Amino acid sequence: MIQERVLRTAIPGPRSRELAARRAAAVGRGVASQLPVYAERASGAVVRDVDGNQLIDLVSGIGVTTVGSAAPRVVAAIREQAETATHTCFMVAPYEPYIAVCERLNALTPGEHEKATVLLNSGSEAVENVVKIARMATGTQAIAVLDNAYHSRTNLTLAMTARSAPFKQGFGPYAPEIYRVPASNPLRDGLSGEAAAARTVTAIEDFVGSTQLAAIVVEPIAGEGGFVVPAPGYLRALADHARDNGILLIADEVQSGIGRTGKWFAIEHEDVVPDMVVITKGVAGGMPLSAVTARRELMDAVGPGGLGGTYAGNPVACAAALAALETVEAEGLLDRATKIEAVVREILEPLVRGCDRVAEVRGRGAMIAVELVQPDGGHDRDLCSRVITRCHQSGVIVMAAGQRHNVVRLLPPLVISDGLLREGVGALVEAISAEAEV
Ligand code: PLZ
């Protein structure tokens, strides 16, 4: 597929509108979609819809197609594995690709200690499993989570997710022993990393007690929460408190991992080694696969049969993961993520100086966002939604984030060309300028 933006019809076009009508009749309305168009093909950094429009993809299916959609190595590996064996179940007849993925993740995750990995299907399953492992390994139950956290939609992981509507409201009651504590949010709280960590630790002491705590779960960069990068030193100070008190530090790298921020894992930017890492999204180039990688002694606290799942570590998904990881290395995609950050900042940062409705451009690597505010600095959800609609109409896929939905986030595939990236981010600048009346 040629990597270019093509607009053939209005967005949405007639065939997308037909599908919208069929969808309304057949699909539960609880599953919402960002775009009004229906995808027919996707390749590299372009999504083609059913009317032949080609959209520049700055979201990667929420940070999944890091190596690009239908990446050649990934497609070849899927094809070959599908012809070899599609499913035997690792708990019935185990197979080599599962082991190979675990070996790779043990080597790629931060820290030189001995590690072990288990594979699952989704982010929520992996988050559920870190909590199981942390409780078994520590013999304590309480889990601390941050006030901008997103950890998914199952009952336990919803208890860990911060935002009420639309995620949590009406779906409770939620799993017990989850405690919410304040995160670092430099734009809003103005605190240094050390001061923000002291506030987090005080809340832990006040509402849980460090002795009761099995683990602190953090996103090194809050994803759904609005691409909030904690103040420098915050994660270090939290890690020190955890280590000194026998609390496990767990990094949920679902959105920030696998090269997205210019390192394999975002927590490496802070020079912190977590006890366990939650991995999915970019790891398998678009196939459903997730993983928990942990210190060996923590993982081995759970006896045989304590972890698993019918589809967990499906061989086709494992083959895709090996190919995706190889692609990140072979194509130098970690450096590419850093280059993407430079290009995006060059284009977006003038807006912060030139427009009082743009509060901040933040993030790392190819995980960058822009926060939109009202003239008085309040969160501007309405402006954000108008900007996003305008981008979609101009053939560029962007997505909202933030506890109050006023942040436009970019998660482009790392294989996007500079030209396409500049064109896509340029359209975002035009949309902001038009909607904010700069
Ligand atoms: N942890 C940090 O970002 C998934 C979900 C969007 P699943 N993020 C996108 C939505 O509205 O459902 C995510 C994440 C972090 C966990 C998850 C959960 O991963 O594979 O969606 O369960």
PDB file of C-alpha atoms and ligand atoms in Angstrom, residues 61-62 121-127 149-154 157 161 167 219 221-224 252-256 278 280-281 290 399 409, ligand 1:
ATOM      1  CA  GLY A  61      -4.466   0.928  17.157  1.00  0.00           C
ATOM      2  CA  ILE A  62      -3.649   2.421  20.612  1.00  0.00           C
ATOM      3  CA  ASN A 121      -3.566 -12.669  25.930  1.00  0.00           C
ATOM      4  CA  SER A 122      -4.398  -9.100  26.921  1.00  0.00           C
ATOM      5  CA  GLY A 123      -3.282  -6.246  29.108  1.00  0.00           C
ATOM      6  CA  SER A 124      -6.037  -6.935  31.598  1.00  0.00           C
ATOM      7  CA  GLU A 125      -5.020 -10.562  31.999  1.00  0.00           C
ATOM      8  CA  ALA A 126      -1.393  -9.620  32.512  1.00  0.00           C
ATOM      9  CA  VAL A 127      -2.332  -6.994  35.127  1.00  0.00           C
ATOM     10  CA  ALA A 149      -3.979   5.079  36.408  1.00  0.00           C
ATOM     11  CA  TYR A 150      -5.511   2.979  33.674  1.00  0.00           C
ATOM     12  CA  HIS A 151      -5.052  -0.769  34.121  1.00  0.00           C
ATOM     13  CA  SER A 152      -8.030  -2.122  32.101  1.00  0.00           C
ATOM     14  CA  ARG A 153     -11.647  -3.185  32.266  1.00  0.00           C
ATOM     15  CA  THR A 154     -12.050  -6.525  34.073  1.00  0.00           C
ATOM     16  CA  THR A 157      -8.326  -4.138  36.850  1.00  0.00           C
ATOM     17  CA  THR A 161      -8.267   2.054  36.988  1.00  0.00           C
ATOM     18  CA  PHE A 167     -15.017   2.877  32.579  1.00  0.00           C
ATOM     19  CA  GLU A 219       2.623   3.355  34.561  1.00  0.00           C
ATOM     20  CA  ILE A 221       4.117   7.383  31.687  1.00  0.00           C
ATOM     21  CA  ALA A 222       0.376   7.481  32.366  1.00  0.00           C
ATOM     22  CA  GLY A 223      -1.263   6.380  29.101  1.00  0.00           C
ATOM     23  CA  GLU A 224      -5.042   6.777  29.143  1.00  0.00           C
ATOM     24  CA  ASP A 252       2.641  -1.453  33.736  1.00  0.00           C
ATOM     25  CA  GLU A 253       4.443  -0.903  30.414  1.00  0.00           C
ATOM     26  CA  VAL A 254       1.425  -1.929  28.340  1.00  0.00           C
ATOM     27  CA  GLN A 255       1.304   1.379  26.449  1.00  0.00           C
ATOM     28  CA  SER A 256       4.842   2.695  27.046  1.00  0.00           C
ATOM     29  CA  VAL A 278       3.496  -5.932  32.419  1.00  0.00           C
ATOM     30  CA  THR A 280       1.526  -6.304  25.672  1.00  0.00           C
ATOM     31  CA  LYS A 281       0.461  -4.075  22.728  1.00  0.00           C
ATOM     32  CA  SER A 290       0.714 -10.215  26.758  1.00  0.00           C
ATOM     33  CA  MET A 399      -7.056  10.040  19.756  1.00  0.00           C
ATOM     34  CA  ARG A 409      -2.306  11.785  22.046  1.00  0.00           C
TER      35      ARG A 409
HETATM   36  N1  PLZ B   1      -2.542  -0.953  31.090  1.00  0.00           N
HETATM   37  C1  PLZ B   1      -1.265   1.099  30.741  1.00  0.00           C
HETATM   38  O1  PLZ B   1      -2.826   1.387  28.373  1.00  0.00           O
HETATM   39  C2  PLZ B   1      -4.821  -0.503  27.499  1.00  0.00           C
HETATM   40  C3  PLZ B   1      -7.367   0.638  26.416  1.00  0.00           C
HETATM   41  C4  PLZ B   1      -8.429   1.467  25.824  1.00  0.00           C
HETATM   42  P1  PLZ B   1      -6.060  -4.408  27.424  1.00  0.00           P
HETATM   43  N2  PLZ B   1      -4.979   0.783  26.955  1.00  0.00           N
HETATM   44  C5  PLZ B   1      -6.005   1.017  25.961  1.00  0.00           C
HETATM   45  C6  PLZ B   1      -9.809   1.102  26.280  1.00  0.00           C
HETATM   46  O2  PLZ B   1     -10.615   2.039  26.366  1.00  0.00           O
HETATM   47  O3  PLZ B   1     -10.117  -0.075  26.501  1.00  0.00           O
HETATM   48  C7  PLZ B   1      -4.012  -0.651  28.758  1.00  0.00           C
HETATM   49  C8  PLZ B   1      -3.049   0.303  29.136  1.00  0.00           C
HETATM   50  C9  PLZ B   1      -2.315   0.116  30.323  1.00  0.00           C
HETATM   51  C10 PLZ B   1      -3.447  -1.883  30.755  1.00  0.00           C
HETATM   52  C11 PLZ B   1      -4.204  -1.766  29.590  1.00  0.00           C
HETATM   53  C12 PLZ B   1      -5.196  -2.823  29.280  1.00  0.00           C
HETATM   54  O4  PLZ B   1      -4.890  -3.570  28.169  1.00  0.00           O
HETATM   55  O5  PLZ B   1      -5.307  -5.294  26.485  1.00  0.00           O
HETATM   56  O6  PLZ B   1      -6.940  -3.390  26.765  1.00  0.00           O
HETATM   57  O7  PLZ B   1      -6.765  -5.175  28.498  1.00  0.00           O
END
